[in-house]
PDB file of C-alpha atoms in Angstrom:
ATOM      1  CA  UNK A   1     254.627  63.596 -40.493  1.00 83.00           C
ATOM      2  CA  UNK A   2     251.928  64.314 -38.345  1.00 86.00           C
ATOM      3  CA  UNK A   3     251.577  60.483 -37.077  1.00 87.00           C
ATOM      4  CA  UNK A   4     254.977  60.308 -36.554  1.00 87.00           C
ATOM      5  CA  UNK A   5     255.210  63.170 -34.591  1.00 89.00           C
ATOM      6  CA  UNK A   6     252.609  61.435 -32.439  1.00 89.00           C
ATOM      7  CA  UNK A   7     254.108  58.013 -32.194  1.00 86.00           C
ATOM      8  CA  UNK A   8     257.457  59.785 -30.916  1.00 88.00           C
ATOM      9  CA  UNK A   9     255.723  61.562 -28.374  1.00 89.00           C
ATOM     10  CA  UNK A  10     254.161  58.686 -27.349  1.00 89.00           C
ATOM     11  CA  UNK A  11     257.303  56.283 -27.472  1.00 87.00           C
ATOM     12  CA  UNK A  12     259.035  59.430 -25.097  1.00 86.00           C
ATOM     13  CA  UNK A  13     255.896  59.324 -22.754  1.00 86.00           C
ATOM     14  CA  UNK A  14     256.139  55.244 -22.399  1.00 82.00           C
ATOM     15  CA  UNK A  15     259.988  55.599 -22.196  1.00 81.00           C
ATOM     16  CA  UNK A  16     259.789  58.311 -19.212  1.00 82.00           C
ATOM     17  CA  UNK A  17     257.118  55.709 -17.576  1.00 76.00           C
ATOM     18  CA  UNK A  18     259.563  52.779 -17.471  1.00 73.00           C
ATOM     19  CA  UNK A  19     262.238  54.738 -16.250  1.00 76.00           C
ATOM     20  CA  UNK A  20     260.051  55.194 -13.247  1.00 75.00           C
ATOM     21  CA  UNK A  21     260.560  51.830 -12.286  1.00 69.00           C
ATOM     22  CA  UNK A  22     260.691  49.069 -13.994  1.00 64.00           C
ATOM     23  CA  UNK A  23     263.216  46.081 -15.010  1.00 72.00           C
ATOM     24  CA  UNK A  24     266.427  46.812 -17.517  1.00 78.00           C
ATOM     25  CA  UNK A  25     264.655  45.092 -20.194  1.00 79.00           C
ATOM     26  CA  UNK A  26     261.879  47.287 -20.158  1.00 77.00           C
ATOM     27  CA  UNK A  27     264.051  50.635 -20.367  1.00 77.00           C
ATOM     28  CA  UNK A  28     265.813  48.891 -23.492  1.00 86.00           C
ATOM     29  CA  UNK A  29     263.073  47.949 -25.259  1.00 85.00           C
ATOM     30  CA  UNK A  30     261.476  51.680 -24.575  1.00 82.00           C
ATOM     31  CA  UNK A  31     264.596  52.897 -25.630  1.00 88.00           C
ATOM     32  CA  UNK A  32     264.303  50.926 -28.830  1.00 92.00           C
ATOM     33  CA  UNK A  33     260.872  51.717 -29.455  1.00 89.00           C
ATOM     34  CA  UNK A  34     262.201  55.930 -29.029  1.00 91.00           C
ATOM     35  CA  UNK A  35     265.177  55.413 -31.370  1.00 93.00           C
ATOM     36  CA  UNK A  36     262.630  53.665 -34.068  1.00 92.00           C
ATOM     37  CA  UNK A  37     260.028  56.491 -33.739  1.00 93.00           C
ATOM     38  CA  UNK A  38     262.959  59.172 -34.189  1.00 94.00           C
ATOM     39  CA  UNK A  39     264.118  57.157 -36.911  1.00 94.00           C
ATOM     40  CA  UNK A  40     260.347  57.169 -38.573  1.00 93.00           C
ATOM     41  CA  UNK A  41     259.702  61.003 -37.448  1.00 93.00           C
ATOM     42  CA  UNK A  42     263.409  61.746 -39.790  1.00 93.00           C
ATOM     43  CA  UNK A  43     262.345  59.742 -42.609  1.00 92.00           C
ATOM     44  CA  UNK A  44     259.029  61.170 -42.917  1.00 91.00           C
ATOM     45  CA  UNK A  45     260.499  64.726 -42.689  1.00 91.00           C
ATOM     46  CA  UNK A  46     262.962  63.637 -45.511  1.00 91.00           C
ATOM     47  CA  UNK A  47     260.340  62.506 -47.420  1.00 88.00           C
ATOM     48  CA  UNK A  48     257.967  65.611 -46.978  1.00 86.00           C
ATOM     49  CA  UNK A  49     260.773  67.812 -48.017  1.00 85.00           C
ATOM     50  CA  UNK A  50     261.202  65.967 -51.297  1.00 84.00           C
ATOM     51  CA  UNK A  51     257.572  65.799 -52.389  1.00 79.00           C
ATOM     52  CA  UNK A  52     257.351  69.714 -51.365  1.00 80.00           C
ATOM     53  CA  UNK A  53     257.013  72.235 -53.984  1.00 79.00           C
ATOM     54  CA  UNK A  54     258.506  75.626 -53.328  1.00 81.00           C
ATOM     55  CA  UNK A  55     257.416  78.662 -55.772  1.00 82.00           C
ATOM     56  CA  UNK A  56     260.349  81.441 -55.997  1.00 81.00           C
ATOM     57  CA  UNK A  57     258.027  83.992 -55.315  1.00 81.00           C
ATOM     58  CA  UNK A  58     255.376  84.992 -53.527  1.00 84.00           C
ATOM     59  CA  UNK A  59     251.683  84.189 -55.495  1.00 83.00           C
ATOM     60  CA  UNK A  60     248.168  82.911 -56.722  1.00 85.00           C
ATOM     61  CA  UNK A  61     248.011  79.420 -58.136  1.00 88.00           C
ATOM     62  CA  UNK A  62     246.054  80.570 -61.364  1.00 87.00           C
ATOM     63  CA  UNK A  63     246.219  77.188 -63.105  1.00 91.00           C
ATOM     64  CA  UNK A  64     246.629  73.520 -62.190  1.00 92.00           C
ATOM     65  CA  UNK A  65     247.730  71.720 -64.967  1.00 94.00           C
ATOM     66  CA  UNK A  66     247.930  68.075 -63.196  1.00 93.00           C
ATOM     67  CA  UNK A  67     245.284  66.338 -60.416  1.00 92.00           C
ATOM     68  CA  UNK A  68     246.551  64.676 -57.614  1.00 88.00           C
ATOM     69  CA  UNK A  69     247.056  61.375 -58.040  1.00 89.00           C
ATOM     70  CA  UNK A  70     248.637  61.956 -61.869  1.00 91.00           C
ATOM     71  CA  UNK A  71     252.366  60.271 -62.378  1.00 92.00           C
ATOM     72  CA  UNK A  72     254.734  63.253 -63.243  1.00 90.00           C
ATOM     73  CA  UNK A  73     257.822  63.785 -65.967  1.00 91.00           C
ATOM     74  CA  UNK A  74     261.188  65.794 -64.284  1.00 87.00           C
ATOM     75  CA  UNK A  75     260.539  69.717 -65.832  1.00 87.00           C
ATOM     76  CA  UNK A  76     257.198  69.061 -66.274  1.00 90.00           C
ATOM     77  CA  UNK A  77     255.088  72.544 -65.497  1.00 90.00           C
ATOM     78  CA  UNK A  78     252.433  71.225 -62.631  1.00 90.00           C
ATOM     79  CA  UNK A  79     250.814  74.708 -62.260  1.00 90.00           C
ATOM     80  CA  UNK A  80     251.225  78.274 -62.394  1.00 88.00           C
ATOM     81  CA  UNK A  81     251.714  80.805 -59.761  1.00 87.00           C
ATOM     82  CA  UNK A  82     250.946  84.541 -60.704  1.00 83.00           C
ATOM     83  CA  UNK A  83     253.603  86.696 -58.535  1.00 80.00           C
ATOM     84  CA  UNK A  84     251.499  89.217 -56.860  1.00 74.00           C
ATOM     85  CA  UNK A  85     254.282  91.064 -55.248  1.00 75.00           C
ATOM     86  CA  UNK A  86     256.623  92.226 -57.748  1.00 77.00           C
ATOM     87  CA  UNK A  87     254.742  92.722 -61.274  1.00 82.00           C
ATOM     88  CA  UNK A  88     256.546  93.056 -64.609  1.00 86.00           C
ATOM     89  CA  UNK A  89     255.244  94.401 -68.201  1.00 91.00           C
ATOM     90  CA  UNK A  90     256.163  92.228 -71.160  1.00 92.00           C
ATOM     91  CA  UNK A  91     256.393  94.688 -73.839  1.00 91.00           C
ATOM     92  CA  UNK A  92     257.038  93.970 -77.120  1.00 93.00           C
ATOM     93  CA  UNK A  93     258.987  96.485 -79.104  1.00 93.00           C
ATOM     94  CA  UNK A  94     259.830  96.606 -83.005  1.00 93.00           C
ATOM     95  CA  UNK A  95     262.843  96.275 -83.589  1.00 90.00           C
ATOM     96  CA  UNK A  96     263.245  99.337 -85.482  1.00 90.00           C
ATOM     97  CA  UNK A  97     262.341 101.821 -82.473  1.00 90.00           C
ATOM     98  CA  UNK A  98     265.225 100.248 -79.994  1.00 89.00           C
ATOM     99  CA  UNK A  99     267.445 102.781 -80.878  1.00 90.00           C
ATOM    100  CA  UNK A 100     268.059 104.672 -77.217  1.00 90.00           C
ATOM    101  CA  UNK A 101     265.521 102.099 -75.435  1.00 92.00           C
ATOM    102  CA  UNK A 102     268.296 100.783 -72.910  1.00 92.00           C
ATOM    103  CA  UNK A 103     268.154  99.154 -68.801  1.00 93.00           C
ATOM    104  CA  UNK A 104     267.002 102.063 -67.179  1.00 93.00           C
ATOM    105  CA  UNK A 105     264.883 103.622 -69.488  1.00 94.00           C
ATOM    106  CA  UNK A 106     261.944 105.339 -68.079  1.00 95.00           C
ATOM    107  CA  UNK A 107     258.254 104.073 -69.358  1.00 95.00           C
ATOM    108  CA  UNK A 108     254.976 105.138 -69.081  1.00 94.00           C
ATOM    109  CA  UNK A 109     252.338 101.976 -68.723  1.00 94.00           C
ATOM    110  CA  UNK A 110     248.267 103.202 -69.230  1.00 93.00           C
ATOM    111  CA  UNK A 111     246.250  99.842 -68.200  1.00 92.00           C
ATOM    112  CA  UNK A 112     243.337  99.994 -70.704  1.00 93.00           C
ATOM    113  CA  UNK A 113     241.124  99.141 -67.137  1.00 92.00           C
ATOM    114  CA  UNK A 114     242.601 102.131 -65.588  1.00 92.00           C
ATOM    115  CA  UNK A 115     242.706 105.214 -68.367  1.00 89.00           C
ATOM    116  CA  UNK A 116     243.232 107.535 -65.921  1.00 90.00           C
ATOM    117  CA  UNK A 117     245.757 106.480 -64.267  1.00 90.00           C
ATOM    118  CA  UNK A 118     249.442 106.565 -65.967  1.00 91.00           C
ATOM    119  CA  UNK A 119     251.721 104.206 -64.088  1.00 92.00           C
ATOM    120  CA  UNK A 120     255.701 104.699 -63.937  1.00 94.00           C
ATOM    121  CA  UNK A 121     258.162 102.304 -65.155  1.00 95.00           C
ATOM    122  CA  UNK A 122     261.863 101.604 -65.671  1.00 95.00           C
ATOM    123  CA  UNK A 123     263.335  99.016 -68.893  1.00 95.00           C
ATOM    124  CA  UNK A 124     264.869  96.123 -66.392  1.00 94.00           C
ATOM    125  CA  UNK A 125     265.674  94.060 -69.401  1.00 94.00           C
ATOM    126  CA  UNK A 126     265.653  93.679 -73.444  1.00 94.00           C
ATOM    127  CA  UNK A 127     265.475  89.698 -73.956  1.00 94.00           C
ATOM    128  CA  UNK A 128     268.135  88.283 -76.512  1.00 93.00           C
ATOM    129  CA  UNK A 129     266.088  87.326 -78.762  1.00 92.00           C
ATOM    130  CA  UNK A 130     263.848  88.729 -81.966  1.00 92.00           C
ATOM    131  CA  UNK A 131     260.523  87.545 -83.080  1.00 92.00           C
ATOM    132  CA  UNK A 132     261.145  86.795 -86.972  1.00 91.00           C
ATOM    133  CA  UNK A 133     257.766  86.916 -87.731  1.00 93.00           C
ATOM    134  CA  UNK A 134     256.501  90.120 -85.950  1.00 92.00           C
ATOM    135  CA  UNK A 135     259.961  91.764 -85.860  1.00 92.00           C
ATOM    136  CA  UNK A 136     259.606  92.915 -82.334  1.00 94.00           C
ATOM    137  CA  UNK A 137     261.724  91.935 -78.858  1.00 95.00           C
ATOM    138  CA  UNK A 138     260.360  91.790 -75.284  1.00 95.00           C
ATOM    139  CA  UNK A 139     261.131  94.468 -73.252  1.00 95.00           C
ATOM    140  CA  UNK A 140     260.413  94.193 -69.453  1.00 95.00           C
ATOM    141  CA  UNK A 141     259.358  97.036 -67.435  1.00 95.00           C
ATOM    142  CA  UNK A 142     259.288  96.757 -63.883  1.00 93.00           C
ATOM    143  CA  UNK A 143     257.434  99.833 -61.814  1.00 92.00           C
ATOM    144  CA  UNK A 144     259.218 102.300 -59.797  1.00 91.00           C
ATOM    145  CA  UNK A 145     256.724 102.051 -57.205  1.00 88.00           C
ATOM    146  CA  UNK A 146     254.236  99.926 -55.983  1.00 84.00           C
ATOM    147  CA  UNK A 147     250.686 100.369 -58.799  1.00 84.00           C
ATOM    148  CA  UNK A 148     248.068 101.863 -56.860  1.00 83.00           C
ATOM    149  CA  UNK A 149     245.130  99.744 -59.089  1.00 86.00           C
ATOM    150  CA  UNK A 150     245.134  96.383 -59.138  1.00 84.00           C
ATOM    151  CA  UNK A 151     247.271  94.752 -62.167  1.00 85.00           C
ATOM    152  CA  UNK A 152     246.140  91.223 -63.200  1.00 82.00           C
ATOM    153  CA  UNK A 153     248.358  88.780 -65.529  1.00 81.00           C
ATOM    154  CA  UNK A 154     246.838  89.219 -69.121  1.00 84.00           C
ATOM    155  CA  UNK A 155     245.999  92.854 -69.055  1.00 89.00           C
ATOM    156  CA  UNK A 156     246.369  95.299 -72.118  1.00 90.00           C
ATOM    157  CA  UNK A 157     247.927  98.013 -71.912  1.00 92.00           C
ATOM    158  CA  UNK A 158     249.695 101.143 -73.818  1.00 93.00           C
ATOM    159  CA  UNK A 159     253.201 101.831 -73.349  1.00 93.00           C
ATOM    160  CA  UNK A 160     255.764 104.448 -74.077  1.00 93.00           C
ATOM    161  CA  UNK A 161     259.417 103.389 -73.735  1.00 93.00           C
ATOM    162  CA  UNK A 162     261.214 107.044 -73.478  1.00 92.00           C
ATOM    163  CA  UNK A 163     264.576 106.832 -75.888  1.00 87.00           C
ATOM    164  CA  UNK A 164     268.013 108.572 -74.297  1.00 81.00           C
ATOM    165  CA  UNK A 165     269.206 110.603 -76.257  1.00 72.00           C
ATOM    166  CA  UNK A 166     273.246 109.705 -77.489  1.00 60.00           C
ATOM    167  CA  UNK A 167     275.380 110.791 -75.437  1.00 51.00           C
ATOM    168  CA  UNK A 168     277.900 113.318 -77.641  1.00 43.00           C
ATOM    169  CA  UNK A 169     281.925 112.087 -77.288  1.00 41.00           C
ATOM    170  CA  UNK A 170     282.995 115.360 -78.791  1.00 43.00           C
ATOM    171  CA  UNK A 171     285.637 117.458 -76.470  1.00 41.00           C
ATOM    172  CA  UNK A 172     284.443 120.263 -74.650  1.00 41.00           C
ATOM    173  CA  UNK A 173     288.027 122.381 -75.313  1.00 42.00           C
ATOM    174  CA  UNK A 174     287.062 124.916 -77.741  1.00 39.00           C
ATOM    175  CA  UNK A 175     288.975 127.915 -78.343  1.00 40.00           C
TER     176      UNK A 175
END
């Protein structure tokens, strides 16, 4: 992109010096020359944009899984980018104890790096799906504010999912 950048603004400059007088000919062929290097400077663009990879967050490449040069598959995972802005907690909860444990759900996250320092969360989603072997679903916690430590992917932690309590449907009338 950056050579064709170049050879346009070159192709301009020699254009704007046979304007300054010179023969017909001369003007068309540095008009032809100006067309091709826009034409080039597009194509390049086109191509940059469909060799560029765009995360959908904000992040640290962590891992590279393939070296430049390496022929690549459609859906194939080429690295992984750690989102450093908004961090979640993959939690994963027996089955058993979802009773109450609903979006909104206020949590309680204690990094085992950070004992001291308990860090508020909210349930943003239970994933559809069960773990047959452990008997346990992911729960993901998102924090109500930004963590004051710093939080790296992989961390343990303890965490305490607060249950609602039912709400009662029984009418308030009583004599």
């Amino acid at each position: 992109v950056a050579k064709a950048k170049s050879d346009l603004a070159w192709a301009k400059a020699h254009l704007d010096l046979l304007r300054a007088g010179t023969r017909p000919e001369q003007i068309a062929r540095g008009q032809a020359e100006l067309a091709l290097a826009q034409a080039d400077l597009q194509r390049c663009e086109a191509m940059s944009r469909k060799y560029l990879l765009r995360a959908p967050h904000d992040g640290i490449v962590t891992v590279r899984y393939v070296n430049v040069g390496e022929v690549v598959s459609p859906g194939q995972v080429l690295l992984r980018v750690d989102n450093t802005q908004a961090m979640e907690v993959r939690a994963q909860v027996q089955e058993s104890q979802l009773l109450g444990i609903g979006r909104g759900s206020e949590a309680l996250v204690l990094v085992d790096a950070y004992p001291d320092n308990a860090l508020k969360a909210v349930v943003r989603q239970i994933l559809p799906r069960i773990d047959p072997e452990q008997g346990t679903v992911t729960v993901l916690l998102e924090f109500t504010s930004k963590p004051r430590v710093t939080l790296m992917d992989g961390m343990a932690a303890d965490i305490a999912i607060f249950a609602r309590e039912k709400e009662e449907t029984g009418s308030s009338d009583s004599p």
